[in-house]
Short mmCIF file of C-alpha atoms and ligand atoms in Angstrom, two decimals:
data_model
loop_
_atom_site.label_atom_id
_atom_site.label_comp_id
_atom_site.label_asym_id
_atom_site.label_seq_id
_atom_site.Cartn_x
_atom_site.Cartn_y
_atom_site.Cartn_z
CA MET A 69 -7.48 244.93 -19.21
CA GLU A 70 -9.51 241.32 -18.73
CA GLN A 71 -8.90 237.75 -19.67
CA TYR A 72 -11.97 236.93 -20.90
CA ASP A 73 -13.51 233.69 -21.69
CA ARG A 74 -14.01 232.20 -25.30
CA PRO A 75 -16.71 233.72 -27.42
CA LYS A 76 -20.49 230.99 -26.30
CA THR A 77 -21.34 230.21 -30.19
CA THR A 78 -25.13 229.39 -30.83
CA ALA A 79 -24.17 225.94 -30.93
CA PRO A 80 -27.03 223.40 -28.40
CA LEU A 81 -25.25 223.19 -25.15
CA ASN A 82 -25.40 219.90 -23.47
CA GLN A 83 -27.06 219.80 -19.74
CA THR A 84 -24.26 219.19 -18.32
CA ALA A 85 -22.24 222.30 -20.25
CA GLN A 86 -25.50 224.29 -19.43
CA MET A 87 -25.30 223.86 -15.64
CA LEU A 88 -21.45 224.85 -15.38
CA GLN A 89 -22.45 228.15 -17.30
CA THR A 90 -25.57 229.05 -15.39
CA ARG A 91 -24.17 228.99 -12.16
CA ARG A 92 -21.22 231.87 -12.80
CA ILE A 93 -22.28 234.52 -13.60
CA PRO A 94 -18.89 236.45 -15.66
CA LEU A 95 -17.54 239.55 -15.52
CA MET A 96 -17.52 239.54 -19.70
CA ASN A 97 -19.08 237.68 -22.21
CA PRO A 98 -17.72 238.38 -25.89
CA VAL A 99 -20.28 237.59 -28.41
CA LEU A 100 -19.93 235.95 -31.86
CA ASP A 101 -23.05 234.10 -33.89
CA GLN A 102 -23.23 232.19 -36.71
CA GLU A 103 -23.73 235.68 -39.21
CA MET A 104 -19.94 236.54 -37.57
CA ILE A 105 -18.90 233.71 -38.46
CA GLU A 106 -20.39 233.92 -41.79
CA ALA A 107 -18.96 237.04 -42.61
CA ALA A 108 -15.68 235.65 -41.27
CA LEU A 109 -15.37 232.86 -43.31
CA HIS A 110 -17.03 235.06 -46.51
CA ALA A 111 -13.58 237.44 -46.18
CA LEU A 112 -11.55 234.32 -45.73
CA GLN A 113 -12.62 232.33 -48.48
CA ASN A 114 -12.40 235.63 -51.24
CA GLU A 115 -10.52 238.86 -50.27
CA LYS A 116 -6.99 239.44 -49.34
CA PHE A 117 -5.51 238.93 -45.92
CA VAL A 118 -4.30 241.58 -45.22
CA MET A 119 -5.85 245.18 -46.06
CA GLY A 120 -8.82 243.39 -47.93
CA GLU A 121 -12.04 244.74 -49.07
CA SER A 122 -13.74 244.15 -45.24
CA VAL A 123 -11.20 246.04 -44.44
CA HIS A 124 -11.79 249.78 -46.57
CA LYS A 125 -15.74 248.94 -46.13
CA PHE A 126 -15.45 248.77 -41.63
CA GLU A 127 -13.04 252.10 -41.84
CA GLU A 128 -15.23 253.57 -43.92
CA GLU A 129 -18.56 252.79 -41.78
CA PHE A 130 -15.75 253.75 -38.71
CA ALA A 131 -15.46 256.77 -39.83
CA LYS A 132 -19.30 257.53 -40.28
CA TYR A 133 -20.56 256.20 -36.88
CA CYS A 134 -17.87 258.34 -35.38
CA GLY A 135 -18.66 261.33 -37.59
CA THR A 136 -15.61 262.29 -39.03
CA ARG A 137 -13.92 261.87 -42.33
CA TYR A 138 -11.44 259.29 -41.65
CA ALA A 139 -10.74 256.19 -39.76
CA ILE A 140 -8.17 253.89 -39.98
CA SER A 141 -7.76 250.21 -38.70
CA THR A 142 -4.18 249.46 -37.77
CA GLY A 143 -3.38 246.13 -35.05
CA SER A 144 -4.61 246.75 -31.94
CA GLY A 145 -5.52 250.09 -29.04
CA THR A 146 -1.93 250.19 -28.14
CA ALA A 147 -0.19 251.19 -31.28
CA ALA A 148 -3.78 253.22 -33.17
CA LEU A 149 -2.06 255.54 -30.05
CA GLN A 150 1.11 255.45 -30.62
CA ILE A 151 0.60 256.18 -34.65
CA ALA A 152 -1.37 258.82 -33.73
CA LEU A 153 0.68 260.07 -32.21
CA GLU A 154 3.36 260.18 -34.37
CA SER A 155 1.19 261.35 -36.88
CA LEU A 156 0.77 264.03 -35.51
CA GLY A 157 4.16 265.20 -35.03
CA ILE A 158 5.16 263.53 -31.54
CA VAL A 159 8.40 263.43 -31.02
CA SER A 160 11.14 262.56 -28.53
CA THR A 161 11.93 266.02 -27.52
CA ASP A 162 8.00 265.51 -26.29
CA THR A 163 6.12 265.03 -23.69
CA VAL A 164 2.19 264.03 -23.43
CA LEU A 165 0.14 264.58 -20.71
CA THR A 166 -2.31 261.77 -20.13
CA THR A 167 -4.13 260.23 -16.73
CA PRO A 168 -2.13 257.09 -14.34
CA PHE A 169 -5.82 255.94 -13.93
CA SER A 170 -5.87 253.54 -16.90
CA PHE A 171 -4.90 250.74 -18.46
CA ILE A 172 -1.24 250.86 -18.84
CA ALA A 173 -1.23 251.15 -22.69
CA THR A 174 -2.18 254.51 -22.53
CA SER A 175 1.28 255.51 -21.71
CA ASN A 176 3.20 252.13 -22.62
CA ALA A 177 1.61 253.86 -26.22
CA ILE A 178 3.33 257.87 -25.64
CA ILE A 179 7.02 255.84 -24.69
CA HIS A 180 5.98 253.68 -27.47
CA ALA A 181 5.82 256.89 -30.06
CA GLY A 182 9.49 257.84 -28.99
CA ALA A 183 7.46 260.81 -25.93
CA THR A 184 8.10 260.97 -22.56
CA PRO A 185 4.46 260.80 -20.56
CA GLU A 186 3.92 263.39 -17.31
CA PHE A 187 0.90 262.57 -15.45
CA ALA A 188 -2.13 265.06 -13.40
CA ASP A 189 -4.79 262.66 -10.97
CA ALA A 190 -7.82 261.11 -11.60
CA ASP A 191 -11.27 263.21 -11.29
CA PRO A 192 -12.93 261.98 -7.79
CA THR A 193 -16.10 262.51 -9.45
CA ASP A 194 -16.02 260.48 -13.22
CA PHE A 195 -12.69 259.18 -12.66
CA ASN A 196 -11.11 260.72 -15.60
CA LEU A 197 -8.45 263.25 -16.69
CA ASN A 198 -8.75 266.17 -14.07
CA ALA A 199 -8.55 268.88 -16.40
CA ARG A 200 -8.40 271.70 -13.79
CA ASP A 201 -4.92 269.77 -12.60
CA ALA A 202 -3.46 268.63 -16.24
CA GLU A 203 -3.34 272.24 -16.83
CA MET A 204 -1.59 273.25 -13.56
CA ARG A 205 1.07 270.67 -14.66
CA MET A 206 1.71 271.43 -18.11
CA THR A 207 4.96 272.33 -19.28
CA GLU A 208 6.54 274.17 -21.96
CA ARG A 209 7.58 270.45 -22.97
CA THR A 210 4.23 269.63 -23.02
CA LYS A 211 2.89 268.94 -26.77
CA ALA A 212 -0.27 267.09 -25.94
CA ILE A 213 -3.05 266.38 -23.90
CA MET A 214 -4.64 262.67 -23.38
CA PRO A 215 -7.79 262.17 -22.31
CA VAL A 216 -8.69 258.83 -21.78
CA HIS A 217 -12.87 257.87 -21.66
CA LEU A 218 -12.29 255.48 -18.64
CA TYR A 219 -14.88 252.66 -18.75
CA GLY A 220 -17.22 254.04 -21.45
CA ARG A 221 -18.05 257.85 -19.11
CA PRO A 222 -16.85 260.81 -21.95
CA CYS A 223 -14.64 263.29 -20.37
CA ARG A 224 -15.81 266.91 -20.23
CA MET A 225 -14.12 266.90 -23.89
CA ASP A 226 -15.25 271.12 -23.69
CA GLU A 227 -12.73 271.75 -21.52
CA PHE A 228 -10.05 269.53 -22.73
CA GLN A 229 -10.33 271.50 -26.22
CA ALA A 230 -10.72 275.02 -24.37
CA LEU A 231 -7.11 273.50 -23.24
CA ALA A 232 -5.52 272.34 -25.51
CA HIS A 233 -6.58 275.60 -27.73
CA LYS A 234 -5.56 278.15 -25.22
CA LYS A 235 -2.07 275.96 -24.50
CA GLY A 236 -1.58 275.72 -28.85
CA VAL A 237 -1.42 271.91 -27.67
CA LYS A 238 -2.26 269.13 -29.68
CA LEU A 239 -5.69 266.20 -28.04
CA ILE A 240 -6.11 263.07 -28.72
CA GLU A 241 -8.84 260.30 -26.93
CA ASP A 242 -7.65 257.44 -25.77
CA ALA A 243 -11.30 256.44 -26.79
CA CYS A 244 -10.21 252.42 -26.66
CA GLN A 245 -13.84 251.85 -23.55
CA ALA A 246 -15.90 254.15 -25.33
CA HIS A 247 -17.27 252.88 -28.35
CA GLY A 248 -20.59 254.66 -29.00
CA ALA A 249 -20.51 256.95 -26.31
CA GLU A 250 -21.99 260.64 -26.85
CA TYR A 251 -20.91 264.47 -25.55
CA MET A 252 -23.23 267.57 -26.12
CA GLY A 253 -24.60 265.21 -29.05
CA LYS A 254 -22.01 263.84 -30.46
CA ARG A 255 -20.06 260.51 -30.99
CA ILE A 256 -16.44 260.13 -28.46
CA GLY A 257 -14.07 259.70 -31.25
CA SER A 258 -14.87 263.44 -33.27
CA PHE A 259 -13.34 265.59 -30.68
CA GLY A 260 -9.92 266.29 -30.65
CA ASP A 261 -7.06 266.26 -33.31
CA ALA A 262 -7.20 261.99 -33.81
CA ALA A 263 -8.53 259.60 -31.62
CA CYS A 264 -8.13 255.91 -30.67
CA PHE A 265 -10.58 252.90 -30.30
CA SER A 266 -9.61 248.86 -29.62
CA PHE A 267 -11.64 245.34 -30.32
CA TYR A 268 -10.00 243.95 -27.46
CA PRO A 269 -12.09 240.83 -27.12
CA SER A 270 -13.38 242.91 -24.06
CA LYS A 271 -15.57 245.25 -25.63
CA ASN A 272 -18.15 246.99 -26.08
CA MET A 273 -17.47 245.76 -29.59
CA THR A 274 -14.49 243.24 -30.82
CA VAL A 275 -13.95 242.07 -33.84
CA GLY A 276 -12.86 238.89 -32.95
CA GLY A 277 -9.22 239.05 -32.35
CA ASP A 278 -7.01 242.15 -31.65
CA GLY A 279 -7.01 245.33 -33.40
CA GLY A 280 -7.55 249.26 -32.81
CA MET A 281 -8.81 252.16 -35.37
CA ILE A 282 -7.63 255.87 -35.00
CA THR A 283 -10.61 258.52 -36.05
CA THR A 284 -9.74 262.28 -37.19
CA ASN A 285 -10.81 265.02 -39.77
CA ASP A 286 -7.04 265.85 -40.43
CA GLU A 287 -6.69 265.11 -44.13
CA ASN A 288 -2.97 264.96 -42.79
CA VAL A 289 -3.18 263.12 -39.42
CA ALA A 290 -4.37 260.44 -41.50
CA GLU A 291 -2.83 259.81 -44.84
CA ALA A 292 0.51 259.99 -42.11
CA ALA A 293 -1.37 256.59 -40.05
CA ARG A 294 -2.02 255.25 -43.24
CA CYS A 295 1.12 254.88 -44.25
CA LEU A 296 2.66 254.10 -40.67
CA THR A 297 0.13 251.49 -40.41
CA ASP A 298 1.99 249.81 -43.36
CA CYS A 299 5.31 249.36 -43.30
CA GLY A 300 6.09 253.41 -44.12
CA ARG A 301 4.77 253.32 -47.61
CA GLU A 302 4.24 255.78 -50.21
CA GLY A 303 0.69 256.21 -51.02
CA ASN A 304 0.05 253.50 -53.69
CA SER A 305 3.41 252.09 -54.21
CA LYS A 306 4.43 248.77 -52.92
CA TYR A 307 8.46 249.66 -52.57
CA ALA A 308 8.39 253.11 -51.74
CA MET A 309 9.04 253.88 -48.65
CA SER A 310 8.91 257.38 -47.58
CA ARG A 311 8.49 257.14 -43.33
CA ILE A 312 9.94 254.25 -40.59
CA GLY A 313 6.65 252.71 -40.77
CA TYR A 314 5.04 249.48 -38.78
CA THR A 315 3.03 245.96 -39.60
CA SER A 316 0.41 247.23 -38.06
CA ARG A 317 -2.98 246.31 -40.34
CA LEU A 318 -6.37 244.70 -39.23
CA ASN A 319 -6.81 241.71 -41.24
CA SER A 320 -9.87 241.45 -42.96
CA VAL A 321 -11.43 238.21 -41.39
CA ASN A 322 -11.73 240.89 -38.33
CA ALA A 323 -12.56 243.76 -40.36
CA ALA A 324 -15.95 241.26 -41.94
CA ILE A 325 -16.39 240.70 -37.71
CA GLY A 326 -16.00 244.53 -36.96
CA ARG A 327 -18.53 244.93 -39.83
CA ILE A 328 -21.77 242.99 -38.02
CA GLU A 329 -20.28 244.24 -34.13
CA LEU A 330 -20.70 247.64 -35.74
CA LYS A 331 -24.48 247.68 -37.28
CA ARG A 332 -24.91 245.45 -33.61
CA LEU A 333 -23.29 248.64 -31.26
CA ASP A 334 -26.16 250.74 -30.17
CA GLY A 335 -28.04 248.24 -29.39
CA TRP A 336 -25.55 246.06 -27.09
CA ASN A 337 -24.68 249.76 -26.17
CA LEU A 338 -28.38 250.59 -24.91
CA ALA A 339 -28.95 247.15 -23.16
CA ARG A 340 -25.76 247.95 -21.11
CA ARG A 341 -26.88 251.09 -20.47
CA ARG A 342 -31.30 249.71 -19.20
CA LEU A 343 -28.52 246.87 -16.91
CA ALA A 344 -26.26 249.88 -15.34
CA ALA A 345 -29.70 251.37 -14.28
CA LEU A 346 -31.84 248.01 -13.19
CA TYR A 347 -27.96 247.90 -10.84
CA ARG A 348 -28.66 252.06 -9.52
CA ARG A 349 -32.34 251.27 -8.74
CA GLU A 350 -30.95 247.94 -6.33
CA LEU A 351 -27.95 249.05 -5.04
CA ASP A 352 -29.60 253.14 -4.05
CA ASN A 353 -28.63 253.67 -0.18
CA LEU A 354 -26.57 250.96 0.03
CA ASP A 355 -23.75 251.11 2.99
CA LYS A 356 -20.33 251.45 2.14
CA ILE A 357 -20.81 251.60 -1.42
CA GLU A 358 -20.81 254.21 -3.71
CA LEU A 359 -22.00 254.21 -7.34
CA PRO A 360 -21.08 255.35 -10.08
CA THR A 361 -21.96 259.00 -10.91
CA GLU A 362 -25.41 259.62 -13.61
CA ASP A 363 -24.38 261.01 -16.69
CA LYS A 364 -25.02 264.50 -16.71
CA THR A 365 -27.48 265.64 -19.49
CA GLN A 366 -24.56 266.32 -21.82
CA SER A 367 -23.01 263.37 -21.80
CA ARG A 368 -24.45 259.55 -22.68
CA SER A 369 -21.72 256.74 -20.80
CA VAL A 370 -21.87 253.00 -22.90
CA TYR A 371 -20.91 251.10 -19.52
CA HIS A 372 -18.11 249.60 -20.69
CA LEU A 373 -17.80 248.73 -16.89
CA PHE A 374 -20.28 248.95 -13.99
CA VAL A 375 -17.64 250.20 -11.49
CA ILE A 376 -18.68 250.29 -7.95
CA ARG A 377 -16.52 251.90 -4.54
CA SER A 378 -16.76 250.53 -1.36
CA PRO A 379 -13.49 251.09 1.45
CA ILE A 380 -13.40 247.81 1.67
CA ARG A 381 -13.79 245.87 -2.47
CA ASP A 382 -11.32 242.92 -1.46
CA LEU A 383 -13.92 241.72 1.16
CA ILE A 384 -16.82 241.83 -1.39
CA LYS A 385 -14.61 240.44 -4.09
CA SER A 386 -13.76 237.68 -2.23
CA ARG A 387 -17.58 236.88 -1.21
CA LEU A 388 -18.95 237.80 -4.63
CA ALA A 389 -15.96 234.71 -5.91
CA THR A 390 -17.37 232.62 -3.14
CA HIS A 391 -21.36 232.78 -5.29
CA GLY A 392 -19.93 232.16 -8.54
CA ILE A 393 -19.98 235.85 -9.29
CA GLU A 394 -17.03 237.26 -11.15
CA THR A 395 -15.83 241.10 -10.59
CA GLY A 396 -12.54 243.00 -11.46
CA VAL A 397 -10.37 245.28 -10.77
CA HIS A 398 -9.82 248.56 -13.40
CA TYR A 399 -7.06 249.31 -12.41
CA PRO A 400 -5.25 247.96 -8.39
CA ILE A 401 -2.60 249.70 -9.51
CA PRO A 402 -2.11 253.22 -10.68
CA ILE A 403 0.26 253.37 -13.31
CA HIS A 404 2.58 255.92 -12.21
CA LEU A 405 3.88 253.23 -9.87
CA GLN A 406 4.26 250.61 -11.97
CA ALA A 407 7.41 248.85 -11.75
CA PRO A 408 8.89 250.85 -15.24
CA TYR A 409 7.35 253.44 -14.17
CA ARG A 410 9.39 253.72 -10.97
CA LYS A 411 12.03 252.33 -11.76
CA ILE A 412 12.30 255.01 -15.31
CA TYR A 413 10.90 258.08 -13.81
CA GLY A 414 10.98 257.71 -9.70
CA TYR A 415 7.44 257.78 -9.18
CA SER A 416 5.95 256.93 -5.76
CA GLU A 417 3.61 256.88 -3.23
CA GLY A 418 1.82 260.03 -3.27
CA ALA A 419 2.04 261.78 -6.67
CA PHE A 420 -1.72 260.96 -7.28
CA PRO A 421 -3.88 260.69 -4.55
CA THR A 422 -6.92 260.58 -6.15
CA SER A 423 -5.53 257.70 -8.76
CA GLU A 424 -4.20 255.70 -5.38
CA LEU A 425 -7.08 255.85 -3.69
CA LEU A 426 -9.26 254.37 -6.52
CA ALA A 427 -7.13 251.62 -7.44
CA ARG A 428 -7.48 250.31 -3.71
CA GLU A 429 -11.16 250.52 -4.09
CA VAL A 430 -13.25 250.83 -7.36
CA LEU A 431 -14.74 247.53 -8.23
CA SER A 432 -16.60 246.24 -11.51
CA LEU A 433 -19.12 243.92 -11.61
CA PRO A 434 -20.02 241.87 -14.13
CA LEU A 435 -21.76 243.79 -17.19
CA HIS A 436 -21.79 243.03 -21.13
CA ALA A 437 -25.41 243.35 -23.71
CA ASN A 438 -26.85 239.62 -23.36
CA MET A 439 -26.58 239.39 -18.85
CA LYS A 440 -30.59 238.89 -17.63
CA GLU A 441 -31.98 240.98 -15.35
CA GLU A 442 -31.99 237.85 -13.21
CA GLU A 443 -28.46 238.01 -13.23
CA VAL A 444 -28.09 241.49 -12.43
CA LYS A 445 -30.80 241.23 -9.32
CA ILE A 446 -28.89 237.81 -8.09
CA VAL A 447 -25.19 240.06 -7.88
CA CYS A 448 -26.69 243.14 -6.23
CA GLU A 449 -28.58 239.67 -3.61
CA ARG A 450 -25.23 237.97 -2.68
CA LEU A 451 -23.75 242.24 -2.87
CA ARG A 452 -25.90 243.42 -0.53
CA GLU A 453 -25.73 240.26 1.66
CA ALA A 454 -20.91 240.89 1.60
CA VAL A 455 -21.79 244.20 3.05
CA GLN A 456 -24.17 243.55 5.65
CA ASN A 457 -22.46 240.21 7.44
C1 LIG B 271 -7.78 252.81 -22.18
C2 LIG B 271 -7.32 251.99 -22.81
N1 LIG B 271 -6.35 252.49 -23.44
C3 LIG B 271 -6.10 251.17 -24.87
C4 LIG B 271 -6.02 250.28 -24.54
C5 LIG B 271 -5.20 249.27 -25.43
O1 LIG B 271 -5.74 248.63 -26.42
P1 LIG B 271 -5.11 247.00 -26.95
O2 LIG B 271 -5.32 246.48 -26.24
O3 LIG B 271 -5.99 246.62 -28.37
O4 LIG B 271 -3.61 247.06 -27.81
C6 LIG B 271 -6.69 249.47 -23.46
C7 LIG B 271 -6.93 248.16 -24.08
O5 LIG B 271 -7.63 247.66 -23.42
C8 LIG B 271 -6.97 250.19 -22.65
O6 LIG B 271 -8.91 249.84 -21.98
#
């Protein structure tokens, strides 16, 4: 997760503010335009604050977009993951297998659901969970696999579907970074027993605040998830509860913004892909830099992040910073080496060597849908200088 600047509105800027803005190339840049502001205001003035009409419409539209029967909104992506796991029947004696090379919320959600996280290493070609290593590390207690479509690059879901089927375990997609990505002609979010999205403001689409979504084709999972997000309420009852639930609903204002952003998502993702292609052309064959591998024919990434690898990552990062170019590291510490995981589960260095190496070498370059080609060229020019001098 990344700190992000406040979205820029379309209001005119004075000259100094414009100069200050153009001197810096940000890593990401969430959008807030007039249509979103008006939709938010309309929802605020005309709907219930929580779970109003916009929420129901957003859920319907999101499900349709992902090609699933159901979509259930939540208060965050982390809550979506936790609630999806609980809705799939994961309990405290279970373990859930995921990757240590992700944002920490991926495995925190497993712990929040009462289960134990276990890890398999990342694949050095696409940085996603390695299905072969996952199979080797599964135990009797493993009841679910949770691959993460990291940086908006789809995992090889046919391999994970086959593995989940073979072992008789649940499959949950952490799609928090992959809104709109496709695999084998289908949208991400429709491959597992459930999938989870985040609308945190740095993502390819947001809701103007925190929010999340669970997608599923399973009616029972959808019902359980709906109930858990809403205090455990039994159907439409006000005070009859069937589960120990949470308050993890989406606000109507946020859903109203989300509906507008969903309409823009494909256009924004196309812009991201074009800018990623430009980065590739400009940085081809550059010494000490490894570009992200290109999509295979069955896969369409949405470039939530454009991530290069370099053994001199920290030097490049600081050199770019001196030119006002903001970069990111996603993520500098693999989850198993975070303090609470070392303490609780006893992990130490060397447990997952690919993830640990990636954590030392990855660098996210600026990329957002409204970035100008000239800005990409400036980043590449400065990057070439940083590597050569
Ligand atoms: C891969 C991944 N999983 C889970 C999450 C958690 O989402 P949220 O921040 O909405 O709780 C994020 C968000 O940053 C993420 O990138």
